[in-house]
mmCIF file of C-alpha atoms in Angstrom:
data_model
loop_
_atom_site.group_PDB
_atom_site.id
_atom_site.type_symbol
_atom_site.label_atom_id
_atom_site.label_comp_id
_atom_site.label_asym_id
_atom_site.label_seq_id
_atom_site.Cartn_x
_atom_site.Cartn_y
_atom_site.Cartn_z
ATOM 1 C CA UNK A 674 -26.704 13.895 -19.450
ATOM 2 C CA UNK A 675 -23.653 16.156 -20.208
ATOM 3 C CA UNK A 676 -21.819 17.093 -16.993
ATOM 4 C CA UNK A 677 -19.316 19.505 -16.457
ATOM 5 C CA UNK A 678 -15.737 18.671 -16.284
ATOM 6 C CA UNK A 679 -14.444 20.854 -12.937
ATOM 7 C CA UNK A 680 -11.430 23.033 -13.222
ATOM 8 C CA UNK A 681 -8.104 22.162 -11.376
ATOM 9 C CA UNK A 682 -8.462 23.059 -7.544
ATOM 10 C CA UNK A 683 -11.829 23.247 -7.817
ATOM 11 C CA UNK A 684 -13.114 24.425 -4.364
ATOM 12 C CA UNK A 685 -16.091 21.873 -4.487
ATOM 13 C CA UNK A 686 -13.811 19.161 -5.850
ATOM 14 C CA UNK A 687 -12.921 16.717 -2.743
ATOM 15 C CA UNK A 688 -8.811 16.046 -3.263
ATOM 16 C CA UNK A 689 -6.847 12.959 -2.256
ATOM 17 C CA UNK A 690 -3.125 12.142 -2.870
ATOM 18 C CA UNK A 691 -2.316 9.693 -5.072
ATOM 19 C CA UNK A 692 0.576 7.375 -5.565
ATOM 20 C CA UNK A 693 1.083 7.157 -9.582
ATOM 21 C CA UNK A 694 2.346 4.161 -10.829
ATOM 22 C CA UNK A 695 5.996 2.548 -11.465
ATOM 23 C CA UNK A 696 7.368 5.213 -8.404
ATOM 24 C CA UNK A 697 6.937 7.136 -5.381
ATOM 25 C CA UNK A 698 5.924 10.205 -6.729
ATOM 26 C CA UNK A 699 3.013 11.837 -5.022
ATOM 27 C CA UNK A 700 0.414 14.045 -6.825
ATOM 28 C CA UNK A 701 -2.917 15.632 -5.970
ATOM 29 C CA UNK A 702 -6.088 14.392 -7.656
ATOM 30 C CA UNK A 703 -9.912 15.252 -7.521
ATOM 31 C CA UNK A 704 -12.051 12.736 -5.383
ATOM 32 C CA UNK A 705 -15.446 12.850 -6.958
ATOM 33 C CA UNK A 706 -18.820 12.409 -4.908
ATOM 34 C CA UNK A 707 -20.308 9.185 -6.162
ATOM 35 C CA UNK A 708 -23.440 6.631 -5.565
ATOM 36 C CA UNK A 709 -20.802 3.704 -4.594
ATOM 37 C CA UNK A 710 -16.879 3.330 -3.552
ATOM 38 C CA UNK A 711 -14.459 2.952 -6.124
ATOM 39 C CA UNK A 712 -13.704 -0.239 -5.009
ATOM 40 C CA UNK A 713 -17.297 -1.217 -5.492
ATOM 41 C CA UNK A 714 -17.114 0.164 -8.687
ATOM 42 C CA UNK A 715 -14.236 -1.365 -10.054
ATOM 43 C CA UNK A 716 -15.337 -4.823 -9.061
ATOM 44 C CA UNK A 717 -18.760 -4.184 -10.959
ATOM 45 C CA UNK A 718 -16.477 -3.660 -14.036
ATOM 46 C CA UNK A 719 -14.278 -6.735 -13.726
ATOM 47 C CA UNK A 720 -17.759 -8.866 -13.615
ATOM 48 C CA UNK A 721 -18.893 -6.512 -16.176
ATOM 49 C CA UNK A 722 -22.253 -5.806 -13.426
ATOM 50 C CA UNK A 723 -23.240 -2.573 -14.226
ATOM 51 C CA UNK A 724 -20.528 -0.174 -13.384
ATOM 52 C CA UNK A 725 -21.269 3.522 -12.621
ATOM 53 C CA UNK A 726 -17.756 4.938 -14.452
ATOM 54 C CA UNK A 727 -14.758 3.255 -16.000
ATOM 55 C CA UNK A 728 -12.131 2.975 -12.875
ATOM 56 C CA UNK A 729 -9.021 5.184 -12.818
ATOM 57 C CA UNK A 730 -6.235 2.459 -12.085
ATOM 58 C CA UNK A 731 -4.237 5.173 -10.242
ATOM 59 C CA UNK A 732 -6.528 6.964 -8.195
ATOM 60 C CA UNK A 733 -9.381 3.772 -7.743
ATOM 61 C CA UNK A 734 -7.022 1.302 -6.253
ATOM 62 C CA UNK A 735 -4.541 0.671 -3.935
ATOM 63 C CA UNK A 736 -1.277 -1.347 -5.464
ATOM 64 C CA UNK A 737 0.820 -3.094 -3.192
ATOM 65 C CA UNK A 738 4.234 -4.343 -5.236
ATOM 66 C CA UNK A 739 6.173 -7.233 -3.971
ATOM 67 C CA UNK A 740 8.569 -5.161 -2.015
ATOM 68 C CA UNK A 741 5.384 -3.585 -0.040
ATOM 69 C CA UNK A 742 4.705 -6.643 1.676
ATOM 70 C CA UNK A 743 7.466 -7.965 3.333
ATOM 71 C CA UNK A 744 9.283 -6.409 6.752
ATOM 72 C CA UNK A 745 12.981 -7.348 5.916
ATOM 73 C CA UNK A 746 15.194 -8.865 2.975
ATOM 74 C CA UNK A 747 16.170 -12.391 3.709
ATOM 75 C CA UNK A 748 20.263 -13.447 3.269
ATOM 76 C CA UNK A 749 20.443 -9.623 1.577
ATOM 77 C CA UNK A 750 17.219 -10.869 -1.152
ATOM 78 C CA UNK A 751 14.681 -8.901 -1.993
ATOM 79 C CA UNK A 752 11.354 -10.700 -3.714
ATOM 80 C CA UNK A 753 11.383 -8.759 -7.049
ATOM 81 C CA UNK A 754 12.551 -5.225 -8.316
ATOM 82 C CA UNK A 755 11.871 -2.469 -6.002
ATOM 83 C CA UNK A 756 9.995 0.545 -8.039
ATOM 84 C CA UNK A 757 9.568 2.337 -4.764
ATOM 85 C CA UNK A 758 13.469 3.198 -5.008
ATOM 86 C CA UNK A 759 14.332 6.453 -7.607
ATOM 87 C CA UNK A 760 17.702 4.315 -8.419
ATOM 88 C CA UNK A 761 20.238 7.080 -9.928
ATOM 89 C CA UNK A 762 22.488 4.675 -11.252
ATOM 90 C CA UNK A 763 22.226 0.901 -11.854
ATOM 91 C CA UNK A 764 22.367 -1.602 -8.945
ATOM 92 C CA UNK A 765 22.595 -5.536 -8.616
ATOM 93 C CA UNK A 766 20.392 -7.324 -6.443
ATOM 94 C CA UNK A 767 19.332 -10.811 -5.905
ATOM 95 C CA UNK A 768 15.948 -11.924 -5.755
ATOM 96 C CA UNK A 769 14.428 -14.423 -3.465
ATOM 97 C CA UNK A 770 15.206 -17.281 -5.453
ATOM 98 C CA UNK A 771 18.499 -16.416 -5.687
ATOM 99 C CA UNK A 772 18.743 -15.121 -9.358
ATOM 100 C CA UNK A 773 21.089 -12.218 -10.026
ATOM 101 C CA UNK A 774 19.143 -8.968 -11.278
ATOM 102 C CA UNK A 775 20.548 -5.248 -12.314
ATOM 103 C CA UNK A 776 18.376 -2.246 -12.410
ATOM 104 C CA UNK A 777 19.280 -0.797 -15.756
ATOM 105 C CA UNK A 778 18.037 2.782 -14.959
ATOM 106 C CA UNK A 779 17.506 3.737 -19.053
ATOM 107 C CA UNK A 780 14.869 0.700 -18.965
ATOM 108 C CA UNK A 781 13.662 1.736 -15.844
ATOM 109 C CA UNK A 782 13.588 -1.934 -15.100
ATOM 110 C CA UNK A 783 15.741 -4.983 -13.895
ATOM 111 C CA UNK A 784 17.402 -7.375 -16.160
ATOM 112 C CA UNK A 785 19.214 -10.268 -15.483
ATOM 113 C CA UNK A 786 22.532 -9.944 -14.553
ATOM 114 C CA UNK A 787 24.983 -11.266 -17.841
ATOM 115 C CA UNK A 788 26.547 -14.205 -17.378
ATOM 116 C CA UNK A 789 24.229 -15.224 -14.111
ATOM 117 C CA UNK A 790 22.780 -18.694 -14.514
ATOM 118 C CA UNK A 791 21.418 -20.599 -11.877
ATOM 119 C CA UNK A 792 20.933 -24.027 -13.733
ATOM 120 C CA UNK A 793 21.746 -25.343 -16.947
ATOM 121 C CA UNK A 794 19.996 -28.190 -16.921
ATOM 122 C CA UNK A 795 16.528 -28.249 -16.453
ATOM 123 C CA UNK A 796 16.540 -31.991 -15.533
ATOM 124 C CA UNK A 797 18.326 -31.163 -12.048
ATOM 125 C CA UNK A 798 16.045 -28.167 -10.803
ATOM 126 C CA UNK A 799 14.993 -30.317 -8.016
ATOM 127 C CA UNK A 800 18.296 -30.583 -6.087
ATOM 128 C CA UNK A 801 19.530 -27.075 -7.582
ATOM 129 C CA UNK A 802 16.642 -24.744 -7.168
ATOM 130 C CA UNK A 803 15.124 -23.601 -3.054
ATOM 131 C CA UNK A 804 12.165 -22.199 -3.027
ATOM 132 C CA UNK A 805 11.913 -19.494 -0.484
ATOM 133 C CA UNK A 806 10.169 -20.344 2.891
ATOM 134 C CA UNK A 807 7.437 -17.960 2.950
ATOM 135 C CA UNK A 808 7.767 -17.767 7.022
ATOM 136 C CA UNK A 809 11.022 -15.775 6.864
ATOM 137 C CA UNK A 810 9.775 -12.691 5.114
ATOM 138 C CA UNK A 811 7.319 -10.895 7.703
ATOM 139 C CA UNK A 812 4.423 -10.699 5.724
ATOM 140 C CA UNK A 813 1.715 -10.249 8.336
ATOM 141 C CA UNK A 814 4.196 -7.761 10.472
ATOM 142 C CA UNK A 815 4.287 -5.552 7.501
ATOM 143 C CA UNK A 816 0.379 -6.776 6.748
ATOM 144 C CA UNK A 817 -0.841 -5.730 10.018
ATOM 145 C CA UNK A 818 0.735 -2.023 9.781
ATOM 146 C CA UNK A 819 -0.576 -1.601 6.698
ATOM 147 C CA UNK A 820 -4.091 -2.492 8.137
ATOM 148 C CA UNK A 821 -3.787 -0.358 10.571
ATOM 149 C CA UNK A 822 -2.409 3.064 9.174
ATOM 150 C CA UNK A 823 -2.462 2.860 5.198
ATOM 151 C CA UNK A 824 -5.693 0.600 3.928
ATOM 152 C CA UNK A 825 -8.849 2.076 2.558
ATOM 153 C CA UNK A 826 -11.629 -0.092 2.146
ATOM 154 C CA UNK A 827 -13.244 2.086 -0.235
ATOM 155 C CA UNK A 828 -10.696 1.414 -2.837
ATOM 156 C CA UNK A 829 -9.696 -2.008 -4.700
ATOM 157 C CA UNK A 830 -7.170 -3.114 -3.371
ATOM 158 C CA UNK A 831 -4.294 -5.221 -5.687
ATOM 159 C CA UNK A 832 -1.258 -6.735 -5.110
ATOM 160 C CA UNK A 833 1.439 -7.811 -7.966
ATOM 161 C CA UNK A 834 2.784 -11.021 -7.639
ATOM 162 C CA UNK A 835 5.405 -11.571 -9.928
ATOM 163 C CA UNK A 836 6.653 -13.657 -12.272
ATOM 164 C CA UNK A 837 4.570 -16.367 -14.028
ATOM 165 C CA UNK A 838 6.111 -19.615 -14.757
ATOM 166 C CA UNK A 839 7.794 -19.187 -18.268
ATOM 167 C CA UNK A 840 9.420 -15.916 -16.463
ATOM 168 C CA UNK A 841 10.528 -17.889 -13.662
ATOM 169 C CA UNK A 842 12.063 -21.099 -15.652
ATOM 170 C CA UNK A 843 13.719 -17.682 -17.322
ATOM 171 C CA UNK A 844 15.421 -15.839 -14.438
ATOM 172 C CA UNK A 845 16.708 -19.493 -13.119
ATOM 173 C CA UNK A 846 18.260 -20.509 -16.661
ATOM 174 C CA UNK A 847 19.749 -17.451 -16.563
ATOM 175 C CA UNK A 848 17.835 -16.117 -19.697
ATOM 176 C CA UNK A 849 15.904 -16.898 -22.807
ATOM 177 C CA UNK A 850 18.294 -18.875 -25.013
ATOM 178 C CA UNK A 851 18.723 -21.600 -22.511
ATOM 179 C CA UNK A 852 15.201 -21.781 -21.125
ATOM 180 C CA UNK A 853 13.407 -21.340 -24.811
ATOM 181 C CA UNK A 854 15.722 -24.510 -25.752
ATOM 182 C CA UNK A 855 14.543 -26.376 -22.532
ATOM 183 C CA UNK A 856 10.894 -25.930 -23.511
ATOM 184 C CA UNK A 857 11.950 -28.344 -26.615
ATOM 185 C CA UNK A 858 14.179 -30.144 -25.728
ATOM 186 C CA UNK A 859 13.091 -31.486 -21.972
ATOM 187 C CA UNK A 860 9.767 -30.712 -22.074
ATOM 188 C CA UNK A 861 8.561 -32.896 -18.873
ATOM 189 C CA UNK A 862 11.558 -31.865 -16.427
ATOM 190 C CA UNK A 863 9.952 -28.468 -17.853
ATOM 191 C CA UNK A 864 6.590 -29.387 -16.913
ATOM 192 C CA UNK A 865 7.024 -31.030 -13.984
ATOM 193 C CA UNK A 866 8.712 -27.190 -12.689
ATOM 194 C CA UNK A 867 6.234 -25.332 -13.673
ATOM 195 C CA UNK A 868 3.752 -27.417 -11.686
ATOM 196 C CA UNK A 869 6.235 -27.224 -8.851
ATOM 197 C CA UNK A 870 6.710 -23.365 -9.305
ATOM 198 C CA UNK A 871 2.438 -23.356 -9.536
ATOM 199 C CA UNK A 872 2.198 -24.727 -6.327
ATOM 200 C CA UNK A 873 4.399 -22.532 -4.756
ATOM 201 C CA UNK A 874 2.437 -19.275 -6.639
ATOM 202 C CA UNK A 875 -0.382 -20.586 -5.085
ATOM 203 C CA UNK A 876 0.899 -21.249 -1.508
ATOM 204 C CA UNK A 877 2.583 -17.683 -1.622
ATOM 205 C CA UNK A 878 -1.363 -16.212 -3.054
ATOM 206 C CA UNK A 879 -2.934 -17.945 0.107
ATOM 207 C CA UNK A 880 -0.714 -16.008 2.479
ATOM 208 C CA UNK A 881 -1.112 -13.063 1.121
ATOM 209 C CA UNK A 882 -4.380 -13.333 1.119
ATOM 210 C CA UNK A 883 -5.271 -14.334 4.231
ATOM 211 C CA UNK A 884 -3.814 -11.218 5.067
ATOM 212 C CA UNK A 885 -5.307 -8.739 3.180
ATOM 213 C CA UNK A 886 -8.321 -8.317 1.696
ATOM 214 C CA UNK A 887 -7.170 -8.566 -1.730
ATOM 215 C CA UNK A 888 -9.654 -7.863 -5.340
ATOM 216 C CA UNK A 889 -6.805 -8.248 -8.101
ATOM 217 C CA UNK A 890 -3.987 -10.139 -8.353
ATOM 218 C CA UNK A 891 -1.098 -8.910 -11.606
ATOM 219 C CA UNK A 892 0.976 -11.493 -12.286
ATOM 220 C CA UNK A 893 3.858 -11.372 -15.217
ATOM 221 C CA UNK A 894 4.910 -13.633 -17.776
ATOM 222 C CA UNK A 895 6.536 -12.422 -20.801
ATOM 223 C CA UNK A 896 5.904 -14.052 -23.670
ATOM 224 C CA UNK A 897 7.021 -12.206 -26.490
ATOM 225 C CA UNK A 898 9.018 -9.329 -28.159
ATOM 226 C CA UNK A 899 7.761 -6.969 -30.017
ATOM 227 C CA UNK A 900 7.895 -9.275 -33.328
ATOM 228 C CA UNK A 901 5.932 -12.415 -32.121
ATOM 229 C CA UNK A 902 5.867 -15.221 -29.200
ATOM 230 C CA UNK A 903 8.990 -16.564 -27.734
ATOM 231 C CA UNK A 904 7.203 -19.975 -27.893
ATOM 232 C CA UNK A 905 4.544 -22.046 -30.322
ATOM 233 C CA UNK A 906 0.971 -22.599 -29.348
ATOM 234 C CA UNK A 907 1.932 -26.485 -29.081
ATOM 235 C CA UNK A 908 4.281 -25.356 -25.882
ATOM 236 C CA UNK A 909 1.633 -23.099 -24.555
ATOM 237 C CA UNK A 910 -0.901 -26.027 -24.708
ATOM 238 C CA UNK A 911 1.408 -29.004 -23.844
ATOM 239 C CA UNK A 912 3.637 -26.847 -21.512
ATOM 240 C CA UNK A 913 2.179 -23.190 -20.127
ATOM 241 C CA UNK A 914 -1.600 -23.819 -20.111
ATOM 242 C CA UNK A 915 -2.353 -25.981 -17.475
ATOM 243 C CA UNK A 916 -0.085 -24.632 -14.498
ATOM 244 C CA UNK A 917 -1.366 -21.029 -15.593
ATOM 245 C CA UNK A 918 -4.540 -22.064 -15.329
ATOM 246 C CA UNK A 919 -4.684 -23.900 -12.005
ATOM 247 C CA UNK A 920 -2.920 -20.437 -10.853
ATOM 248 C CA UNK A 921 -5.510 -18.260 -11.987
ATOM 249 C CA UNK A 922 -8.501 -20.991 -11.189
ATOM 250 C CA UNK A 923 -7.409 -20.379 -7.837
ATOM 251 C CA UNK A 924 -7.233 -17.376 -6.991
ATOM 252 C CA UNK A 925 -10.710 -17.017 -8.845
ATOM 253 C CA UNK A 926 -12.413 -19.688 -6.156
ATOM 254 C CA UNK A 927 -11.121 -16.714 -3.747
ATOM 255 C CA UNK A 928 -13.088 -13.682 -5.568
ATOM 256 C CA UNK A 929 -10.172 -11.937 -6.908
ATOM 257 C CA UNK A 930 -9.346 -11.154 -9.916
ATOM 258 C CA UNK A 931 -6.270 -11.967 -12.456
ATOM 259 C CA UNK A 932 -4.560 -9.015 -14.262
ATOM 260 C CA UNK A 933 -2.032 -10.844 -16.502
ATOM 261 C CA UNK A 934 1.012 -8.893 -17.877
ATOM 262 C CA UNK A 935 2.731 -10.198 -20.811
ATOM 263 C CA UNK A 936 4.903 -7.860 -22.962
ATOM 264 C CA UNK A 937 5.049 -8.648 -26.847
ATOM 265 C CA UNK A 938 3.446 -9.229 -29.533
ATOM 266 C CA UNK A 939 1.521 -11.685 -28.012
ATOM 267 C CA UNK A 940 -2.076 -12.033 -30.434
ATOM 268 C CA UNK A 941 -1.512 -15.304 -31.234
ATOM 269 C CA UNK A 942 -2.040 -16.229 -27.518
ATOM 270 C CA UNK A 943 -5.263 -14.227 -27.228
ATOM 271 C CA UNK A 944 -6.965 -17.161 -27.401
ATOM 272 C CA UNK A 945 -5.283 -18.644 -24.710
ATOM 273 C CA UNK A 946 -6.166 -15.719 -22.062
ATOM 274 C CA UNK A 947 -9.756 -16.009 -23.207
ATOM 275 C CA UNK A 948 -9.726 -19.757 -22.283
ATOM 276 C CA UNK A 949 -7.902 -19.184 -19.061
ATOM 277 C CA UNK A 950 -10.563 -16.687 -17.884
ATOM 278 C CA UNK A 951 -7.792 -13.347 -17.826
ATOM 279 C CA UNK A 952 -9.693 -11.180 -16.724
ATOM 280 C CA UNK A 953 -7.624 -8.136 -17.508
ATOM 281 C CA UNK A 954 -4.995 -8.182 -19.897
ATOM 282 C CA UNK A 955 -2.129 -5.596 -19.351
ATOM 283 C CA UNK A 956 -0.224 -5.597 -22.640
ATOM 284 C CA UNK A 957 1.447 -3.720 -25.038
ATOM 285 C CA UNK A 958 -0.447 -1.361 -26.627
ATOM 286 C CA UNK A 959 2.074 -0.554 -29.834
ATOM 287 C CA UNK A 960 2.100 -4.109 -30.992
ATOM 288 C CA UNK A 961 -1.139 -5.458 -30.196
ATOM 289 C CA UNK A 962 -4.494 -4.677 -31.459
ATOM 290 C CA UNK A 963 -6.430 -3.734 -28.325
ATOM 291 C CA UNK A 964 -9.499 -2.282 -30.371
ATOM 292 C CA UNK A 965 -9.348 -5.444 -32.152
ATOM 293 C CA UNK A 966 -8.849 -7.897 -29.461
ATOM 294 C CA UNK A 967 -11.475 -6.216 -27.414
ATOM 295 C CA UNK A 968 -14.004 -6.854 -30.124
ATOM 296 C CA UNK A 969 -13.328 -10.637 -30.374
ATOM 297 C CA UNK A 970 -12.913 -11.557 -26.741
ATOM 298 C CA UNK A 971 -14.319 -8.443 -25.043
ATOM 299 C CA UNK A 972 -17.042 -10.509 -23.347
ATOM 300 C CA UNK A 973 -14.155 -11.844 -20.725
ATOM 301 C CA UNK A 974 -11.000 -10.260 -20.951
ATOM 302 C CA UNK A 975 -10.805 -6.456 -20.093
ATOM 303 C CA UNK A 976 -8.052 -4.043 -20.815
ATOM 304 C CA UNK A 977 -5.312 -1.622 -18.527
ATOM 305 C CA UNK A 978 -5.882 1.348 -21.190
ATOM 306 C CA UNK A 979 -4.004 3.911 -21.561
ATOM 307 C CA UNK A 980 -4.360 7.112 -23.136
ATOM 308 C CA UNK A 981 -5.492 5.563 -26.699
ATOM 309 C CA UNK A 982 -3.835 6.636 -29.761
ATOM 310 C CA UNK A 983 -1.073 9.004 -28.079
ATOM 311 C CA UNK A 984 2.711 8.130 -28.563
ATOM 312 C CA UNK A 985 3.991 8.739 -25.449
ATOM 313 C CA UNK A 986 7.330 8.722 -26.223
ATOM 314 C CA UNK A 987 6.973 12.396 -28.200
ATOM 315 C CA UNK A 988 5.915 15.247 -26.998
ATOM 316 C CA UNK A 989 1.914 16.146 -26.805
ATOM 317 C CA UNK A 990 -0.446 18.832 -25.823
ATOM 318 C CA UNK A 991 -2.694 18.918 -22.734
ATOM 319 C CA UNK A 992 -5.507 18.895 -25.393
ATOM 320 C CA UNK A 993 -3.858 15.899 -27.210
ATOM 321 C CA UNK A 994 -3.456 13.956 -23.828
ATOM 322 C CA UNK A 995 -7.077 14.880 -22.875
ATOM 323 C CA UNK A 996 -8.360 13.813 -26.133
ATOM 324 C CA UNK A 997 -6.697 10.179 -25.760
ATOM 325 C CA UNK A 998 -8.121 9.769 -22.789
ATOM 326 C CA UNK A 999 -11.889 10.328 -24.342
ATOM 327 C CA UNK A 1000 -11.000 7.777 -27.122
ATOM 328 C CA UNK A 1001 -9.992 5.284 -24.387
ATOM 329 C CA UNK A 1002 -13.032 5.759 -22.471
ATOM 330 C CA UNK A 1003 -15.175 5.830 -25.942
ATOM 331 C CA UNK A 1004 -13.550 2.258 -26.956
ATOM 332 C CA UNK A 1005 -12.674 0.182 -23.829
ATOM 333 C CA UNK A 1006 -15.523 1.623 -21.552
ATOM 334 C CA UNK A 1007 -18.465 0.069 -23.059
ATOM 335 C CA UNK A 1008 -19.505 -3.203 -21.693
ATOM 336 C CA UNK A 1009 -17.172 -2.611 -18.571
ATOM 337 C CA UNK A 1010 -14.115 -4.720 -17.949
ATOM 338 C CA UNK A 1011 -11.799 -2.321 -18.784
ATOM 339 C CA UNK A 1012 -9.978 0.177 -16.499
ATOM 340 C CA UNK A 1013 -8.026 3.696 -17.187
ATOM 341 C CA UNK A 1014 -4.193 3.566 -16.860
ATOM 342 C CA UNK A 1015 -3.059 7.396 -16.846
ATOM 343 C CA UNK A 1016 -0.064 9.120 -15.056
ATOM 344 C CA UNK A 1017 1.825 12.198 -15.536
ATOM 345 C CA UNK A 1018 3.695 14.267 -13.184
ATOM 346 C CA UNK A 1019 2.019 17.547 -14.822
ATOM 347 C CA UNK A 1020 -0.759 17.720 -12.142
ATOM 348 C CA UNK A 1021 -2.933 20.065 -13.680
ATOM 349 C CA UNK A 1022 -3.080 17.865 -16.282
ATOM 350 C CA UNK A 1023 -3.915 14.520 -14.420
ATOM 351 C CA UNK A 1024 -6.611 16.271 -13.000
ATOM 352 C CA UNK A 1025 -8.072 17.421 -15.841
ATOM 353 C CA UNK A 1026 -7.172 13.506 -17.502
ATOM 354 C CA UNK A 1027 -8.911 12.501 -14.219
ATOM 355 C CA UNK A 1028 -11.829 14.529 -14.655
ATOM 356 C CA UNK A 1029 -12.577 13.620 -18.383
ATOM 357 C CA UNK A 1030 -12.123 9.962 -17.700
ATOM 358 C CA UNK A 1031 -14.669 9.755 -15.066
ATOM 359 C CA UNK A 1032 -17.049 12.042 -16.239
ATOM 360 C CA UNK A 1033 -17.451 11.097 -19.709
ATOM 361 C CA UNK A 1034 -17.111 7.323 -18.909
ATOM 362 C CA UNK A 1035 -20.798 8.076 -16.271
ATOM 363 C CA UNK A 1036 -22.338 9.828 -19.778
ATOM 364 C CA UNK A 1037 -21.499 6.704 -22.000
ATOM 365 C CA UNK A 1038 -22.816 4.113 -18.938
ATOM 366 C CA UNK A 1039 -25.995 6.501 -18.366
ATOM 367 C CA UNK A 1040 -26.814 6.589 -22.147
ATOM 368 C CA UNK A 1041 -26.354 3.144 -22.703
#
C-alpha cells in the first residue's frame, strides 16, 4: 500500500521535540500513530523480528552520552567529551582517567592534548594507571532524576559508553605512535590491560545498567584512518578480539544491544564484527562499502545509515536530501537491523526526511 507522506505541521500529525544528535539543538518532528512503540520497534529490528518501519535514530530513541549520567566532575574530570556544550572556542579538559583532551571546535571533537602522555611504557600501567572508582560520580542521583522527569518507556533507550580498549591504551600512551608500537613490541603487558580495562567496561556497564533500563549500548574504538587499519588482523586476533568480545558477550547476556563505532577504513575487520556478534556497526560511510558489507554479513550486523549517496559536506536540495533518505531505506531496510541516522537543523526538511523514512520503510516491510 502507498501512503501519503503528510505535509510539515500537519494538523493530524502528533509532534514531539527532538534532541538531534552530536548537540543540544532542539527541533520539532512528526510523531506518527503506530501498531507498537518505537522502542518496541526498534528492538524487533536489532533481532531482525519483524519490524513494522526502519527506526529513526533521532526521533526513536533516547541517547544518554557519558556526560548525561553523572551528577558532578570528580578532581575537575569529566568522563568523556561533553557534546551537550556549543564550545565557541577550544577548551582542555581531563577525562576520568586522567588523560589530557582539547575540544578542537573545527573537528567538532576532542583530541588529545600534544605532548600529554600518561605512560610510556606499557609494562608499568599497573602502578601508573587508576581506574576511576565508579562510587564518586553520582550515577544513580543523576539516574533517579532522569527516571523521574525525562524517561519515556516508549522509546529505546541507549547510552554511549566510550572508548573501547585500543582507544583507551591510546588516550593513556598519549597517542597512536607509542601505543601502535606497544601492540608489537609488548604484546602481553598489552594484553594483560586490555583485560584489565575489560573488566572495568564491564563493571562500569553493570552500574549503569542497573540503573536504567538500557536496549543499546555504543561503544568506540577507532581502528583506522581513512586509508586502512592502524593494526594487522594477527593483533586483532592475538590482542583486540578476546577482551572485545567478553565486553560485548556481556552486555548481550543482559538483552542489550552493541552499537560499535570505529572510524576508518576498517573492511578488513568486517569479519571480526561479524564474529563478535556487532550488532550495529556505526562507521564511515565514505570509505567503507556499506551496500557491500551489508550483503556479506547482513544476516548479523546492522547499519547507523545515513542519508545514502549524499555528500554532506556540499550543498544539496530538499529533493536531493529526501531522495537519499529513500535509497537508505530501499538498501539497509530490508531484512531489518538497520536504523536511519538523519539530522538537519532545516526543520521543514527533517520532517519531511522523517516522514519519507517511516513511511516508505512500512511500504517495503508490508510488501515484503
Amino acid at each position: 500500500m502507498k501512503y501519503p507522506r503528510p505535509k510539515y505541521l500537519d494538523p493530524s500529525v502528533k509532534t514531539q521535540r527532538v534532541r538531534q544528535p552530536f548537540g543540544p539543538a532542539i527541533v520539532l518532528a512528526p510523531e506518527f500513530d503506530s501498531p507498537i512503540t518505537p522502542r518496541e520497534n526498534f528492538r524487533r529490528s536489532i533481532a531482525r523480528q519483524n519490524p513494522l518501519w526502519m527506526p529513526n535514530g533521532t526521533t526513536d530513541k533516547i541517547t544518554l552520552g557519558t556526560n548525561d549520567i553523572i551528577m558532578h566532575n570528580v578532581r575537575g574530570m569529566q568522563i568523556h567529551s561533553n557534546f551537550l556544550v556549543q564550545a565557541t572556542e577550544d577548551y582542555a579538559f581531563k577525562d576520568w582517567f586522567n588523560t589530557d583532551w582539547t575540544w578542537v571546535c573545527v573537528a567538532g571533537g576532542a583530541m588529545l592534548t600534544p605532548g600529554t602522555q600518561l605512560l610510556d611504557d606499557i609494562t608499568k600501567w599497573e602502578s601508573k594507571v587508576e581506574f576511576p572508582n565508579l562510587s564518586e560520580w553520582g550515577f544513580k542521583e543523576k539516574a533517579e532524576a532522569f527516571m523521574k522527569t525525562e524517561y519515556d518507556p516508549t522509546k529505546a533507550l541507549s547510552y554511549d559508553m566510550g572508548r573501547g580498549v585500543t582507544e583507551r591504551l591510546v588516550s593513556i600512551m598519549g597517542g597512536y605512535e607509542d601505543s601502535m608500537e606497544a601492540l608489537i613490541v609488548e604484546p602481553k603487558a598489552v594484553l594483560d590491560f586490555f583485560n584489565a580495562y575489560a573488566d572495568f567496561l564491564i563493571r562500569c556497564y553493570d552500574e549503569i545498567s542497573a540503573l536504567y533500563p538500557l536496549d543499546i549500548i555504543t561503544i568506540h574504538d577507532d581502528w583506522g584512518t581513512e586509508r586502512d587499519t592502524f593494526f594487522s588482523e594477527k593483533v586483532m586476533e592475538e590482542l583486540v578480539f578476546e577482551p572485545t568480545k567478553r565486553i560485548i558477550d556481556h552486555i548481550h547476556a543482559n538483552d542489550c544491544f552493541v552499537e560499535w563505532h570505529t572510524c576508518g577504513n576498517v573492511t578488513r575487520f568486517f569479519p571480526y564484527m561479524h564474529q563478535l556478534n556487532v550488532d550495529i556497526a556505526q562507521v564511515q560511510r565514505r570509505v567503507v562499502d556499506f551496500p557491500k558489507m551489508k550483503a556479506l554479513y547482513g544476516d548479523k550486523i546492522g547499519f547507523c545509515a545515513g542519508p545514502e549517496g549524499l555528500d554532506m559536506t556540499k550543498p544539496f536540495t530538499n529533493e536531493e536530501y529526501i531522495g537519499a533518505i529513500k535509497r537508505t531505506v530501499d538498501i539497509y531496510g530490508p531484512g531489518g537491523g538497520s536504523y536511519l541516522m538523519m539530522f538537519t537543523p532545516d526543520e521543514e526538511l527533517f520532517w519531511d526526511a522523517c516522514a519519507e523514512g517511516y513511511y516508505r520503510s512500512v511500504e517495503l516491510y508490508e510488501d515484503k
